[in-house]
Coordinates of C-alpha atoms in Angstrom, one line a residue:
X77 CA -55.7 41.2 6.6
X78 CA -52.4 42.2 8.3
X79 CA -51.7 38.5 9.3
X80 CA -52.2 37.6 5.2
X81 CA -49.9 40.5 4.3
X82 CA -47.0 39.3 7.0
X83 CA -47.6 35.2 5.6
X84 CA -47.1 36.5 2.4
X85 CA -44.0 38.6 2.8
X86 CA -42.3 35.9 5.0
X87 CA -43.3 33.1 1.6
X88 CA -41.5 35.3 -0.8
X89 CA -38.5 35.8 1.5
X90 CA -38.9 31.7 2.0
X91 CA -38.7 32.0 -1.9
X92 CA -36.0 34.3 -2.6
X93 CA -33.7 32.4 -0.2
X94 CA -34.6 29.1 -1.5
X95 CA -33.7 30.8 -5.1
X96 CA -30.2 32.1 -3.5
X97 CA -29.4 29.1 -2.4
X98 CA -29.8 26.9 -5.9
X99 CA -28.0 29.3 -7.4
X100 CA -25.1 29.2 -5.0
X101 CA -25.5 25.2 -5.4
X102 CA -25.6 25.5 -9.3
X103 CA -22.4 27.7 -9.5
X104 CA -20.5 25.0 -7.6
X105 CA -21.5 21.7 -9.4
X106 CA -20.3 23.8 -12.6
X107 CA -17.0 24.5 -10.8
X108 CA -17.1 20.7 -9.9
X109 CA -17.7 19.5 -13.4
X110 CA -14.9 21.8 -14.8
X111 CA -12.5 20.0 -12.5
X112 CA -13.5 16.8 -13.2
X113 CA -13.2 17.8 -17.0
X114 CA -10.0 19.2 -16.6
X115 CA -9.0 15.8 -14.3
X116 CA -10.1 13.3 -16.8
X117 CA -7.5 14.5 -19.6
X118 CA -4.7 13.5 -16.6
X119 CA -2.9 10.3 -17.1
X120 CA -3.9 7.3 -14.7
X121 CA -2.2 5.6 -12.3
X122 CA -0.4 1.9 -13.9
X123 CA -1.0 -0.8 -11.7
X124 CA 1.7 -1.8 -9.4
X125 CA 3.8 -4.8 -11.6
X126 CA 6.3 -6.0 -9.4
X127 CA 8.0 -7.9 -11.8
X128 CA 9.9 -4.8 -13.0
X129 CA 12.0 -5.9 -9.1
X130 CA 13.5 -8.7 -11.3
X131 CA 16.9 -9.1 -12.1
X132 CA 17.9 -6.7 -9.4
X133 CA 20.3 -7.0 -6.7
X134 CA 18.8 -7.3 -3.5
X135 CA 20.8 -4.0 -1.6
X136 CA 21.8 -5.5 2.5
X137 CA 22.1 -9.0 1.4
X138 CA 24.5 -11.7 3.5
X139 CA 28.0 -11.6 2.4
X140 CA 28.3 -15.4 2.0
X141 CA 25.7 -17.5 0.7
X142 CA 25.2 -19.3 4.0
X143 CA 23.7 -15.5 4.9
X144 CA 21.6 -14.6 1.8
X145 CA 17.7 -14.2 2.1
X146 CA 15.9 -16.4 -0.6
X147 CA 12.7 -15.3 0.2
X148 CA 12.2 -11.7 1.2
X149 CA 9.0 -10.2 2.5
X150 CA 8.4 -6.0 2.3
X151 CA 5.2 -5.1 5.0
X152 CA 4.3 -1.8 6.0
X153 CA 2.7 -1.4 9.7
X154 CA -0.1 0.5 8.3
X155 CA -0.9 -1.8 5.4
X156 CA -4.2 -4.1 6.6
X157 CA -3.2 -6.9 3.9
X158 CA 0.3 -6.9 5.5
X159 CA -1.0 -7.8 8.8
X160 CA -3.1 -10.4 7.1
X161 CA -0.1 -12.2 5.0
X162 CA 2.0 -12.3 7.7
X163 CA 1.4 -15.2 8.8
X164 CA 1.4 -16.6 5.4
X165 CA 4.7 -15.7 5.3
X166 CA 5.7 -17.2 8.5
X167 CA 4.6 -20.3 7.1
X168 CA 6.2 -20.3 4.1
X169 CA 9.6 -19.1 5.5
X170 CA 9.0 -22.1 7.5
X171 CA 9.0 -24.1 5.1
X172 CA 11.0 -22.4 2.4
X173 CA 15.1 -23.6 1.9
X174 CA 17.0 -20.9 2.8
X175 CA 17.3 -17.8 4.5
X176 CA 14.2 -15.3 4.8
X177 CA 13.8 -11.5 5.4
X178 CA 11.0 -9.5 6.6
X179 CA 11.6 -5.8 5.6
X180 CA 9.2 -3.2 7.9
X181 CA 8.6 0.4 7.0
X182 CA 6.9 2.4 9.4
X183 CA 7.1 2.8 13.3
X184 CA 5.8 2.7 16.2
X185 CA 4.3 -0.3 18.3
X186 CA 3.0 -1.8 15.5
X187 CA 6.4 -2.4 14.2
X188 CA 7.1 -4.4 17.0
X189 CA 4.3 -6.6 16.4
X190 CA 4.7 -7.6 13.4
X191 CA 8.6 -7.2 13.7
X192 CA 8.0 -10.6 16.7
X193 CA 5.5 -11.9 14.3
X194 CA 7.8 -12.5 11.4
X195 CA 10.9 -12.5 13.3
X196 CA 11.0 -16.1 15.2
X197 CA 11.6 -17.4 10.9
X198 CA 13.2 -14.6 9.2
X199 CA 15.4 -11.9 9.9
X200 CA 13.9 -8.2 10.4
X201 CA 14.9 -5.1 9.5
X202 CA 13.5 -2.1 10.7
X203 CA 13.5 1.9 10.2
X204 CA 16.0 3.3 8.4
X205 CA 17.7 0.2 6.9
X206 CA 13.8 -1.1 5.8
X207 CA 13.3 2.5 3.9
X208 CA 16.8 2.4 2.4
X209 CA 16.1 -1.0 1.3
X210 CA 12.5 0.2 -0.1
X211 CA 14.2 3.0 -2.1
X212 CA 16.6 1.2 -3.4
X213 CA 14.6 -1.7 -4.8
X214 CA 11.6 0.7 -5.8
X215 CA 9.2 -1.4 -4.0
X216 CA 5.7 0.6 -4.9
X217 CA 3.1 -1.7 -2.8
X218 CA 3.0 -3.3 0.3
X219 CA 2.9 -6.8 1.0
X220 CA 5.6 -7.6 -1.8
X221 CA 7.4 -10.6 -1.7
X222 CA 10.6 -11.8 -3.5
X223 CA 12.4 -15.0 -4.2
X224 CA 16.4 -14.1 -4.3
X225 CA 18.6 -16.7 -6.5
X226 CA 22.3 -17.6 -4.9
X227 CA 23.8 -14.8 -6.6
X228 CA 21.6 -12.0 -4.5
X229 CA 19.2 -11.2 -7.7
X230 CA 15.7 -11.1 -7.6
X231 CA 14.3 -14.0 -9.6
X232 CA 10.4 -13.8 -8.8
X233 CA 8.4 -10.7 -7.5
X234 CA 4.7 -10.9 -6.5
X235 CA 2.1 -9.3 -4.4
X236 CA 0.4 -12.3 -3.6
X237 CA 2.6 -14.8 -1.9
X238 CA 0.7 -17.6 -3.5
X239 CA 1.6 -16.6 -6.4
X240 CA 5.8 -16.8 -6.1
X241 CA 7.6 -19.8 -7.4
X242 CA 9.2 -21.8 -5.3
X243 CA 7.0 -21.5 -2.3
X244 CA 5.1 -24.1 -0.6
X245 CA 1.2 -23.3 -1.0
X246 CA -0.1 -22.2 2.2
X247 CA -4.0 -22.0 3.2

């Protein structure tokens, strides 16, 4: 009889923990729903429309025209698609007339990877002079690439450098 009596005391405290801890689990999805409630009234992100770079004055261009970047490429080291369109880019600096520019945010050794990637085609900038250039463009999203007219204005802004007129298509 004593061995029933101690099963079913140690059941009920089974049961009164069990009950404790939906409770304790039930109080916090509420607190989780009243945060997503108050969350879903916020305004959303816009997509990144890099279109809004044209017309702007690319800020570090050459002097002469001899000098200016026409086609203009903004990675970040700790962007995965950057490290993917790089050579891409390579390609079509390759075979693009004109000057190109590879502009690198972030550092570290990985900078110097993709800095020897890009830079046998283009010229690189680096550190401060790559986040001064970001700034000053607005650049929101990494890769983005530019096409720069003759007079140093952005005429053609994309994410995807497929999709930027004037460049060869590149597999």
């Amino acid at each position: 009889m004593t061995f029933l009596i101690v099963a079913v005391v140690l059941v009920g405290a089974l049961c009164m923990f069990n009950l404790l801890l939906t409770f304790a689990v039930l109080r916090r999805l509420r607190e989780h729903t009243t945060e997503l409630e108050r969350l879903a009234g916020q305004e959303q992100f816009a997509p990144y429309d890099p279109s809004v770079l044209v017309g702007r004055a690319l800020p570090g261009a050459g002097a002469d025209d001899a000098d200016r970047p026409r086609l203009v490429a903004f990675f970040d080291v700790d962007c995965s698609t950057c490290h993917e369109r790089a050579p891409q880019f390579v390609a079509a600096a390759r075979d693009h007339a004109g000057a190109a520019l590879a502009v690198i945010t972030g550092d570290g050794r990985k900078v110097d990877d993709l800095a020897g990637l890009v830079g046998g085609v283009s010229k690189v900038v680096t550190a401060e002079g790559a986040d001064s250039m970001v700034r000053a463009l607005g650049i929101e999203a990494f890769p983005t690439f530019l096409r720069v007219g003759p007079d140093g204005t952005v005429v053609d802004a994309q994410t995807e450098l497929e999709m930027l007129a004037g460049t060869a298509p590149v597999a």
